[in-house]
Coordinates of N, CA and C in Angstrom, one line a residue:
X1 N 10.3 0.2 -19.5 CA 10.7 1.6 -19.2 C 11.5 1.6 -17.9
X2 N 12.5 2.3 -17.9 CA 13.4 2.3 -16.4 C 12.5 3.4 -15.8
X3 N 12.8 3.0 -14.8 CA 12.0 4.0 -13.4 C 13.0 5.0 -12.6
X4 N 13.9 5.7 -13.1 CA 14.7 6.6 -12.5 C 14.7 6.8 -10.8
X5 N 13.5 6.9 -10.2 CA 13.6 7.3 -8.7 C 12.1 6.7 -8.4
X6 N 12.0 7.1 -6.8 CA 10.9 6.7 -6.2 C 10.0 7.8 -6.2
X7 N 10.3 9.3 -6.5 CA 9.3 10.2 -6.8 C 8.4 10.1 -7.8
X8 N 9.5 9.8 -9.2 CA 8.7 9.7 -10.5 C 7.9 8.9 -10.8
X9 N 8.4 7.7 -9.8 CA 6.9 6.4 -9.7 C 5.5 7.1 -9.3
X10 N 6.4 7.5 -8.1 CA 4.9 8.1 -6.9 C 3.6 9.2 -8.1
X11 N 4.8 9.8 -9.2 CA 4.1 10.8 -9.5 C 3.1 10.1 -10.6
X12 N 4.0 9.0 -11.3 CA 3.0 8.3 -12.3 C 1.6 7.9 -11.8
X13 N 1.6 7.0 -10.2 CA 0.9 6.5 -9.6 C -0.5 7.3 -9.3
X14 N -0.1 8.8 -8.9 CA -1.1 9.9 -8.3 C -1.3 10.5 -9.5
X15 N -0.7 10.5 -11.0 CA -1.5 10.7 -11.9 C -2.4 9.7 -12.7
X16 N -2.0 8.3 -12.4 CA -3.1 7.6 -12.9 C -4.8 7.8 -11.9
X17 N -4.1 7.5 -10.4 CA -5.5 8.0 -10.3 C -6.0 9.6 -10.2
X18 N -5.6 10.1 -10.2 CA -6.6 11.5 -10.7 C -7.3 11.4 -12.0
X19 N -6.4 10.4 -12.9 CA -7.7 9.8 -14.2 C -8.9 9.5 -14.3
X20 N -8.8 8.3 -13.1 CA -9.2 7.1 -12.6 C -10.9 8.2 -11.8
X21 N -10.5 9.0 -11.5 CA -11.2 9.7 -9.8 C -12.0 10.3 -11.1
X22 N -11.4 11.1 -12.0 CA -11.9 12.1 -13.4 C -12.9 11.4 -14.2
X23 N -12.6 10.1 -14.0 CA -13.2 9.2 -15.4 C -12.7 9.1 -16.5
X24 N -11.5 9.3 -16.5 CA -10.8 9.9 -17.7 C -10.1 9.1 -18.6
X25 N -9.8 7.4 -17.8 CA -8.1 6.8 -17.6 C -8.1 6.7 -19.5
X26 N -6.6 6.5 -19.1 CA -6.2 5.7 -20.4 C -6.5 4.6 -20.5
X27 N -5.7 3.5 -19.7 CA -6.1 2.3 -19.9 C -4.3 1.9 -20.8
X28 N -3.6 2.3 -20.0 CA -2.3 2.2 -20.9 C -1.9 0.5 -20.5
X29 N -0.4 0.0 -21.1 CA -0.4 -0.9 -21.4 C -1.1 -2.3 -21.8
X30 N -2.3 -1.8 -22.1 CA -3.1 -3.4 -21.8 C -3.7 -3.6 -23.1
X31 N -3.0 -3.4 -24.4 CA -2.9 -4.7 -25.3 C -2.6 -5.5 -25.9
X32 N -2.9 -6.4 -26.7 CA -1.7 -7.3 -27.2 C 0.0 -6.6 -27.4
X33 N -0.1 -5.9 -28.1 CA 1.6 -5.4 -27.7 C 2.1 -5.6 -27.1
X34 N 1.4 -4.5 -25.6 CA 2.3 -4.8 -24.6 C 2.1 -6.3 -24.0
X35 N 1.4 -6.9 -24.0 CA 1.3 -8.4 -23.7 C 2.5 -8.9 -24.1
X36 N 3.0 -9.0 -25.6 CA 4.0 -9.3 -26.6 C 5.3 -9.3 -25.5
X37 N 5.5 -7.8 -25.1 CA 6.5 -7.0 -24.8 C 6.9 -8.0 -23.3
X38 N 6.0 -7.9 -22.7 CA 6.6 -8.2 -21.3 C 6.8 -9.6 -21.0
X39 N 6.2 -10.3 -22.3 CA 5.7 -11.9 -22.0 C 7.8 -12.4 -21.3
X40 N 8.4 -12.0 -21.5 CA 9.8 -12.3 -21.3 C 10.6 -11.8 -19.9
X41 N 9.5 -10.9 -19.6 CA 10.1 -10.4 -18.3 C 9.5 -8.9 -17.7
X42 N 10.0 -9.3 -16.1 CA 9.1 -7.7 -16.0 C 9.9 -6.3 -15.6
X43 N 9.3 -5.5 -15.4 CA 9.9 -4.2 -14.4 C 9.3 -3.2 -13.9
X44 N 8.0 -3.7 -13.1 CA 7.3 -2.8 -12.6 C 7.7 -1.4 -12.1
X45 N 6.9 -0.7 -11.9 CA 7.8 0.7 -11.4 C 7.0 0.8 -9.6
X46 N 6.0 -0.1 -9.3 CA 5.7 0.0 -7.9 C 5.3 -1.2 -7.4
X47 N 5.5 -1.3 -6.3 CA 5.0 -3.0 -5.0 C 3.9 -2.3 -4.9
X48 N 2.4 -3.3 -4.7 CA 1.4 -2.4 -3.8 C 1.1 -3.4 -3.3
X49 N 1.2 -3.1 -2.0 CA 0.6 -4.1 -0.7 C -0.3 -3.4 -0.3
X50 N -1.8 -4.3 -1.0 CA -3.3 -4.0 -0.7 C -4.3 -4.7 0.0
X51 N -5.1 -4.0 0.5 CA -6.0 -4.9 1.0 C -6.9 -6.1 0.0
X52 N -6.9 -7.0 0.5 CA -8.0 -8.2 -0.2 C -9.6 -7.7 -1.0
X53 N -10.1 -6.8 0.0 CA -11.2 -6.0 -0.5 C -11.4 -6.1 -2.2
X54 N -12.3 -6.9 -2.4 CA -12.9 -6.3 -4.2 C -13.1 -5.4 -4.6
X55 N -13.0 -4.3 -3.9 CA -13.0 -3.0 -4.5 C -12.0 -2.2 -4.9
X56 N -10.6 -3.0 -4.7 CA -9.6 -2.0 -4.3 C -8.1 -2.9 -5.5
X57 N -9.1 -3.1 -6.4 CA -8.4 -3.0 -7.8 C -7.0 -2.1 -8.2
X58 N -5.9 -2.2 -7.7 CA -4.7 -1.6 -8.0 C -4.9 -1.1 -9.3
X59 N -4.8 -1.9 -10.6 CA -4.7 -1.5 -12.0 C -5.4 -0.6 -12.1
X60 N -6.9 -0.7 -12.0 CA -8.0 0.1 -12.1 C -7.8 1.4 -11.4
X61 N -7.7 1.7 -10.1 CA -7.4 2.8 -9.2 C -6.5 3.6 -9.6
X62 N -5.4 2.8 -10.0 CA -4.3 3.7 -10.7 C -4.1 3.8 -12.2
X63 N -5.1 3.2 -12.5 CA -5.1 3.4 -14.6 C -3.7 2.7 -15.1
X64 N -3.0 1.7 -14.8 CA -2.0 1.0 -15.2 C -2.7 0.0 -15.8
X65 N -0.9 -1.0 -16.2 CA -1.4 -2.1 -16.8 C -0.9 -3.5 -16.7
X66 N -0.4 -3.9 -17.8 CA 0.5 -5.5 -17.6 C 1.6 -4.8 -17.5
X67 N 2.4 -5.3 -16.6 CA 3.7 -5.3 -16.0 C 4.3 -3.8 -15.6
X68 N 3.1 -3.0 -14.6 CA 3.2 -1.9 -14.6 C 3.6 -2.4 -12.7
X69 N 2.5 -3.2 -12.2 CA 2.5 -3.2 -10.7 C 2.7 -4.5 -10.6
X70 N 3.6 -4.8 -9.1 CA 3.9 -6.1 -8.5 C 2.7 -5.8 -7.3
X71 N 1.6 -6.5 -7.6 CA 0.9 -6.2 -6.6 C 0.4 -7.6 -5.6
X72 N 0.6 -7.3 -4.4 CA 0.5 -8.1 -3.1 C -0.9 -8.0 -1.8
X73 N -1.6 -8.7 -2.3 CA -3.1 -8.2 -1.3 C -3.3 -9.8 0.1
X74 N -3.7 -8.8 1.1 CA -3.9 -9.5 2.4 C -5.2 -8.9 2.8
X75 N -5.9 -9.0 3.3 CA -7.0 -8.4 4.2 C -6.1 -7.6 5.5
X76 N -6.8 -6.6 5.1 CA -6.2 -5.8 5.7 C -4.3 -5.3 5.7
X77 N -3.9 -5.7 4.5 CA -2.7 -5.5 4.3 C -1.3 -5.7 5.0
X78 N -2.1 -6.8 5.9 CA -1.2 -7.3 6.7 C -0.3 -8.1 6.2
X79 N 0.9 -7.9 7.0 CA 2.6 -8.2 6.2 C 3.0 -9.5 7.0
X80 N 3.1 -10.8 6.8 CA 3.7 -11.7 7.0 C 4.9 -12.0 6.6
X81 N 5.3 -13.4 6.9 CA 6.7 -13.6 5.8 C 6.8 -13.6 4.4
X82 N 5.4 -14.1 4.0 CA 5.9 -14.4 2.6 C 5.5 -12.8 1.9
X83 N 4.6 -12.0 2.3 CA 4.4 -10.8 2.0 C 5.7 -9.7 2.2
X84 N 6.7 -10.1 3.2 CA 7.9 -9.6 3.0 C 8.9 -10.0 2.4
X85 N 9.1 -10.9 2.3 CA 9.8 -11.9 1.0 C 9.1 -11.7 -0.6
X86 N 7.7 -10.9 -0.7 CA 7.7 -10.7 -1.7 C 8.1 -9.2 -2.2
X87 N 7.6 -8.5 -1.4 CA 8.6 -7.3 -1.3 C 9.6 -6.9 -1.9
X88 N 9.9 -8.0 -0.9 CA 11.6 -7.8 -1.0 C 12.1 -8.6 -2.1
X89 N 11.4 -9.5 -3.2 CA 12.1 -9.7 -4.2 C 11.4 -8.3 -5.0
X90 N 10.8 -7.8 -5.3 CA 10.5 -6.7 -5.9 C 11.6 -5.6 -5.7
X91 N 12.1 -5.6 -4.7 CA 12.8 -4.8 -4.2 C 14.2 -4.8 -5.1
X92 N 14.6 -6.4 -4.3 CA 16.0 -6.4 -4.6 C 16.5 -7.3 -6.4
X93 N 15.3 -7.5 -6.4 CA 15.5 -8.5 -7.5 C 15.2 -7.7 -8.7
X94 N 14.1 -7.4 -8.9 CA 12.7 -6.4 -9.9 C 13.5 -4.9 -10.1
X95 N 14.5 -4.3 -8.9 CA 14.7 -3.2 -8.7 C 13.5 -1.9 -8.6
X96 N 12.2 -2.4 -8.1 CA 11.3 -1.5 -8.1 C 11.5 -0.7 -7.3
X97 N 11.5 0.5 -7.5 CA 11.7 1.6 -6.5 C 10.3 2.6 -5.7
X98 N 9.4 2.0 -5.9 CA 8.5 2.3 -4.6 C 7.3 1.2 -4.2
X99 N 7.5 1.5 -3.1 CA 6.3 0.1 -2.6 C 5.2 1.2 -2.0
X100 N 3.9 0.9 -2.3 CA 2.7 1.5 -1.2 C 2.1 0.5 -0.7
X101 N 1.6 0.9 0.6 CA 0.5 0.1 1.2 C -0.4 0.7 1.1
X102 N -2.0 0.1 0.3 CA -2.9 0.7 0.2 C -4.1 0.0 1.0
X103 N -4.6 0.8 1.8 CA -5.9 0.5 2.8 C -6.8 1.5 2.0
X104 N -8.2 1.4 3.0 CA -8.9 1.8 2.1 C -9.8 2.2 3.5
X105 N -10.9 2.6 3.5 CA -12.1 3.3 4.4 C -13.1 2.0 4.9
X106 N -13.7 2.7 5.5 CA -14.4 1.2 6.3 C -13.5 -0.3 6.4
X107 N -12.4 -0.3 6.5 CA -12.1 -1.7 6.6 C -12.9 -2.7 7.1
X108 N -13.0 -3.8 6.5 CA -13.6 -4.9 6.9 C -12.3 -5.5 8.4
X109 N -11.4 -5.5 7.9 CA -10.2 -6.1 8.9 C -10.1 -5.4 9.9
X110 N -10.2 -4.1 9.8 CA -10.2 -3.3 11.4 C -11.4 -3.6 12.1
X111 N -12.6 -3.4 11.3 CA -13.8 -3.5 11.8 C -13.7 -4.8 12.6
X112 N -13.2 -5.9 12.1 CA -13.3 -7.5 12.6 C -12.5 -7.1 14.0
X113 N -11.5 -6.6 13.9 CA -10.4 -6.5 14.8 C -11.1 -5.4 15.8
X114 N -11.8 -4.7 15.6 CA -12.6 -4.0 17.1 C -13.7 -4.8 17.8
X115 N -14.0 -5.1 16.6 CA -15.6 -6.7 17.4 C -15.3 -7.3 17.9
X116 N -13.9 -7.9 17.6 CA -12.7 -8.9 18.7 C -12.9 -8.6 19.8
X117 N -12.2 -7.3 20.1 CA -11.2 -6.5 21.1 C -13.0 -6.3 22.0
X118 N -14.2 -5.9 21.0 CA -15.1 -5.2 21.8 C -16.0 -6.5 22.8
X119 N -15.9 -7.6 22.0 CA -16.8 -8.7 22.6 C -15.7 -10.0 23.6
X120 N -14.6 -9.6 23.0 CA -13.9 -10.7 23.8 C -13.8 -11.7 23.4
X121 N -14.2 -12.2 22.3 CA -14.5 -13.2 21.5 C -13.0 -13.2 20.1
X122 N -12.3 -14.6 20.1 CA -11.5 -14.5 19.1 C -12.3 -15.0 18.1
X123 N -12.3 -14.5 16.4 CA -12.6 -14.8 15.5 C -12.2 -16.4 14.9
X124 N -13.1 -17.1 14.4 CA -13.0 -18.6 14.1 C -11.7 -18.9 13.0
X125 N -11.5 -19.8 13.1 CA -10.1 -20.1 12.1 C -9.0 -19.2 11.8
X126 N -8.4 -19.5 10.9 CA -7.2 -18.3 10.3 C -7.3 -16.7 10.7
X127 N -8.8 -16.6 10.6 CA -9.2 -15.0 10.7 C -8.2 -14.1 12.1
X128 N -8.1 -15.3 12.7 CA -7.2 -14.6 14.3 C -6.1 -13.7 14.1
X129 N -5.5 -14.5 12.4 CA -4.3 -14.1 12.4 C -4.3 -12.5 11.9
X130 N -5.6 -12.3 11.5 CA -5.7 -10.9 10.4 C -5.3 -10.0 12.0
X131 N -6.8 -10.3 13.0 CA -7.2 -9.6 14.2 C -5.7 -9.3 14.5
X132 N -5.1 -10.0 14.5 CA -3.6 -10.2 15.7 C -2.7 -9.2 15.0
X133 N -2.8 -8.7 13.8 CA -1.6 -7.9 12.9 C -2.6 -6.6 13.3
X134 N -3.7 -5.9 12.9 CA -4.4 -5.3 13.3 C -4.5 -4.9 14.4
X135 N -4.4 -5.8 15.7 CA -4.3 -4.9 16.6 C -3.5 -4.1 17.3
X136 N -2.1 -3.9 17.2 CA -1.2 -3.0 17.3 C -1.7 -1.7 17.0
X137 N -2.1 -1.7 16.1 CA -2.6 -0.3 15.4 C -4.1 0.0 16.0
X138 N -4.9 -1.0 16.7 CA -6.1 -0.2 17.3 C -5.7 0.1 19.1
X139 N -4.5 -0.5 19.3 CA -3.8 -0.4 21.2 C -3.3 1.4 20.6
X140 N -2.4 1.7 19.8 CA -1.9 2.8 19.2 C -2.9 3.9 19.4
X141 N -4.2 3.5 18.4 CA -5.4 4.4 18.5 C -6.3 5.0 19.6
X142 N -6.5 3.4 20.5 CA -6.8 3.7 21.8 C -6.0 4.8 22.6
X143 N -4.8 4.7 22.6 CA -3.7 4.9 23.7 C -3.9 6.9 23.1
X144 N -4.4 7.2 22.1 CA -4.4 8.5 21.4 C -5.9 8.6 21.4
X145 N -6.8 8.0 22.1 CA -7.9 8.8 21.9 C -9.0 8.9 20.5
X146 N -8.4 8.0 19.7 CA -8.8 7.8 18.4 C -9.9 7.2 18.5
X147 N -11.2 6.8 17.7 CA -12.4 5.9 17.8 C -13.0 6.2 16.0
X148 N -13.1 7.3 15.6 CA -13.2 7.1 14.4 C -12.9 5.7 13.4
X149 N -13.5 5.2 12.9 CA -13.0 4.0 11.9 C -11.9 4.3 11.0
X150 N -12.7 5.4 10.3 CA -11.1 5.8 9.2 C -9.9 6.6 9.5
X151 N -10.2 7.2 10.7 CA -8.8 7.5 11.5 C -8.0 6.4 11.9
X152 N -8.6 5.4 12.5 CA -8.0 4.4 12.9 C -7.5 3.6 11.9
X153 N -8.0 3.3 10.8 CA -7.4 3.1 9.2 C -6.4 3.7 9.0
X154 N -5.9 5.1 8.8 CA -5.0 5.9 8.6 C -4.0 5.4 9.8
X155 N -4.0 5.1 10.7 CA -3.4 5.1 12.0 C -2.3 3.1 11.1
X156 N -3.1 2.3 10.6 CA -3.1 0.8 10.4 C -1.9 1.2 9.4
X157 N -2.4 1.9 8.3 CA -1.4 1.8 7.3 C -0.1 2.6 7.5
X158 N -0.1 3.5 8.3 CA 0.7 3.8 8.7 C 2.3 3.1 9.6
X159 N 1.3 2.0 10.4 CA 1.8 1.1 11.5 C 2.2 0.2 10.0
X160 N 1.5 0.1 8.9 CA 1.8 -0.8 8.0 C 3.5 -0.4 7.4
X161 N 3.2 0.6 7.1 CA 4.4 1.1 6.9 C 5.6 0.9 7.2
X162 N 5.4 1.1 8.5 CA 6.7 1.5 9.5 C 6.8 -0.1 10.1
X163 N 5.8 -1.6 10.2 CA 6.3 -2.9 10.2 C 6.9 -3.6 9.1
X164 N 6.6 -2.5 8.0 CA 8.0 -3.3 6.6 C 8.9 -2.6 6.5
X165 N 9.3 -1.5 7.2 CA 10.8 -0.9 7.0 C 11.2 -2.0 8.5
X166 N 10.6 -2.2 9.4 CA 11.1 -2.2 10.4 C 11.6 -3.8 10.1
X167 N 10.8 -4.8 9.6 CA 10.7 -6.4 9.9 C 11.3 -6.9 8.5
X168 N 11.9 -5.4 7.8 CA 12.5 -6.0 6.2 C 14.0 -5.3 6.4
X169 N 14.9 -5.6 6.5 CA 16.0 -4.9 6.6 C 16.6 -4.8 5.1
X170 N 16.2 -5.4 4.3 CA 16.2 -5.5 2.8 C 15.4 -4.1 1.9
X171 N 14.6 -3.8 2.7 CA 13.4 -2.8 2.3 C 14.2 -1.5 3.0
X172 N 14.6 -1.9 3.5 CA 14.8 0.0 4.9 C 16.3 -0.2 4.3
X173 N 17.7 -1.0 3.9 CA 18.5 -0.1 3.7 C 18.3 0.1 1.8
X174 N 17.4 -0.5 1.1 CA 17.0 0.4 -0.1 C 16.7 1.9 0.3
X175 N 16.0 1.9 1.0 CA 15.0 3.4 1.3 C 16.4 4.1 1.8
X176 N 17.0 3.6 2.8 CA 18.4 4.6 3.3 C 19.2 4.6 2.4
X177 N 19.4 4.1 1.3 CA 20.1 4.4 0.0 C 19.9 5.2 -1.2
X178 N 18.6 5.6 -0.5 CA 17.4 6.5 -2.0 C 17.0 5.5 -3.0
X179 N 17.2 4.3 -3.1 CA 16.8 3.5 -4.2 C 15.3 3.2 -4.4
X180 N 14.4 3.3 -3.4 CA 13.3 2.6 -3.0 C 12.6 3.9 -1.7
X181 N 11.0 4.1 -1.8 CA 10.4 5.0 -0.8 C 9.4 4.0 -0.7
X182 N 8.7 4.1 0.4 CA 7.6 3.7 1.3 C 6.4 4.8 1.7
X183 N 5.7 4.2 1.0 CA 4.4 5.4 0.7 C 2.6 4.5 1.2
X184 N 2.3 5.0 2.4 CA 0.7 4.5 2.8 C -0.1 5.5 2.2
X185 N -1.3 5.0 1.5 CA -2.4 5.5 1.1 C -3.6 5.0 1.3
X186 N -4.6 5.7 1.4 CA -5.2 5.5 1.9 C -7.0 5.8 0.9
X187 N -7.6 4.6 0.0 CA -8.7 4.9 -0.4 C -9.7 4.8 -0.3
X188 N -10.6 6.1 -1.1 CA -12.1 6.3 -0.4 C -12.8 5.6 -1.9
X189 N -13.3 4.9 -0.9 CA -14.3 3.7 -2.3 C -15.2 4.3 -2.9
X190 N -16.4 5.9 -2.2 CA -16.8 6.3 -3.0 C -16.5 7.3 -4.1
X191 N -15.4 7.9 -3.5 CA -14.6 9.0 -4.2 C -13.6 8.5 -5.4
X192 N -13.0 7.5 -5.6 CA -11.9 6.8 -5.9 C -11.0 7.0 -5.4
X193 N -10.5 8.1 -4.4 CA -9.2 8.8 -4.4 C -8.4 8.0 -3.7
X194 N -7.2 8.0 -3.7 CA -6.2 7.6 -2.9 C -5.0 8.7 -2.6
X195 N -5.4 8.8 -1.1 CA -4.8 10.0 -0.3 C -3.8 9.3 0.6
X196 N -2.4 10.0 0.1 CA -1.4 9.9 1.2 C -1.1 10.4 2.2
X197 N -1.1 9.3 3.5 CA -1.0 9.5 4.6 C 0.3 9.3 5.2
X198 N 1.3 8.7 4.6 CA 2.6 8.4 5.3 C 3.3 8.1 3.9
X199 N 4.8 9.0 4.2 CA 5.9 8.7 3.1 C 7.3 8.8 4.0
X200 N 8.0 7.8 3.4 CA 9.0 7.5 3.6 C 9.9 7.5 2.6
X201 N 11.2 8.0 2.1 CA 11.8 7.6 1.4 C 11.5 8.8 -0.3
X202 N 10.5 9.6 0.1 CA 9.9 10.2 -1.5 C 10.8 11.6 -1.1
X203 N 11.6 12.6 -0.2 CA 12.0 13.5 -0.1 C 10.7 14.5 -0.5
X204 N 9.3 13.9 -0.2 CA 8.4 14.8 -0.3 C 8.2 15.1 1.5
X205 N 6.9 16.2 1.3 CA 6.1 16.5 3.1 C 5.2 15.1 3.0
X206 N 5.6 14.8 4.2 CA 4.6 13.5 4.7 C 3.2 14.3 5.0
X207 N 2.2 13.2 5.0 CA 0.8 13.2 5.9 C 0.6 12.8 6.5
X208 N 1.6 12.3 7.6 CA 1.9 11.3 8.5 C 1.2 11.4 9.9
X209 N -0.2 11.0 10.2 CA -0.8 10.7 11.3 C -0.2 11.0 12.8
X210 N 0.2 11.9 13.8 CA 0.9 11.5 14.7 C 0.9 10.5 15.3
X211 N -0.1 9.8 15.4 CA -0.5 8.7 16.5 C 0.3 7.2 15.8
X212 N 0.8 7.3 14.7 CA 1.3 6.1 13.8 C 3.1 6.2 14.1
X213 N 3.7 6.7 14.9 CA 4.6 6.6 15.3 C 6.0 7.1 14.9
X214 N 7.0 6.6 14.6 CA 8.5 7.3 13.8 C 8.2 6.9 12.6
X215 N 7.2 6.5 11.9 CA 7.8 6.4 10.5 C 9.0 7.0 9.2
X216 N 9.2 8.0 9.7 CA 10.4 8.7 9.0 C 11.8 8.0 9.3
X217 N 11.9 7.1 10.1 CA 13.1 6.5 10.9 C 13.2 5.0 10.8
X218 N 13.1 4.4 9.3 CA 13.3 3.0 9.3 C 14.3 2.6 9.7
X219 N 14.2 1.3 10.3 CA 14.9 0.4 11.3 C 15.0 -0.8 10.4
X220 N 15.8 -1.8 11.2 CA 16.1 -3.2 10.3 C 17.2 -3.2 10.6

């Protein structure tokens, strides 16, 4: 199915999960047919750059299916090279016209990333690298007064946001072209919901955190 704009994704996306939240889903593309159908190629209609967390099942959250999402997970949703290079073949290659970053509540990765910052202690192995992407977004929080955990989450994805318009210049002149929006969300594990906190690129009203910076003003 062609994907016309980054609204009509966004809308598919927030009506799968209101299914999803209802109990309601379809459970669309996911049988042999469409198995059949896509086995030759794809055309997702969204990127989702998610957190690693087991709970935070993209298909499931949003009631999709095979070859609906190009989905990309890090702990804590942190965007490296190859996470922008995947992107950005979604982007430029896939022609998908909306990418989200989806965080979720309680982060494990923020959480790590305050126990850092609070003991002084850097975390053992690779883990450094999560702390080190994360902390931008808790200096931000501090610097506003913020201490809540899920504010400070809302504060991350946001910062998430605005580090892949900014560090993808492949991503931000899509979005300045109308081809492609940048949408952070943000889910509550008990509720299922996934609430937007920052949009870029949807010609919708943002929910854009003040403390998360210009997001409306991708760079690259």
């Amino acid at each position: 199915m062609p994907w016309s704009s980054p609204e009509r994704a966004l809308d598919e996306l927030r009506a799968g999960n209101r299914r999803f939240v209802a109990g309601a889903p379809y459970h669309p593309n996911q049988d042999a047919d469409r198995r059949a159908a896509v086995a030759e190629g794809q055309d997702p209609f969204a990127v989702i750059l998610g957190c690693s967390d087991s709970r935070l099942a993209a298909e499931i959250i949003f009631d999709r299916g095979l070859g609906d999402l190009f989905v990309v997970r890090t702990a804590g949703h942190t965007a490296g090279p190859e996470v922008l290079g995947s992107v950005e073949y979604a982007v430029s290659v896939l022609h998908t016209p909306l990418v989200v970053v989806l965080g979720h509540d309680s982060c494990g990765a923020v959480q790590a990333a305050r126990q850092a910052v609070a003991t002084g202690t850097p975390p053992p192995g690779h883990l450094g690298a999560v702390v080190d992407a994360v902390l931008p977004s808790l200096r931000r929080a501090e610097a506003e007064g913020v201490e809540e955990i899920d504010e400070i989450v809302d504060i991350h994805i946001a910062q998430t946001v605005q580090a892949l318009l900014t560090n993808s210049a492949t991503l931000a002149e899509a979005v300045a072209a109308g081809r492609c929006a940048v949408v952070g969300m943000s889910y509550r594990l008990s509720a299922g919901e996934a609430r937007t906190v920052a949009e870029v690129g949807t010609g919708g009203t943002a929910a854009v955190p003040a403390q998360a910076g210009p997001v409306g003003q991708p760079t690259g």
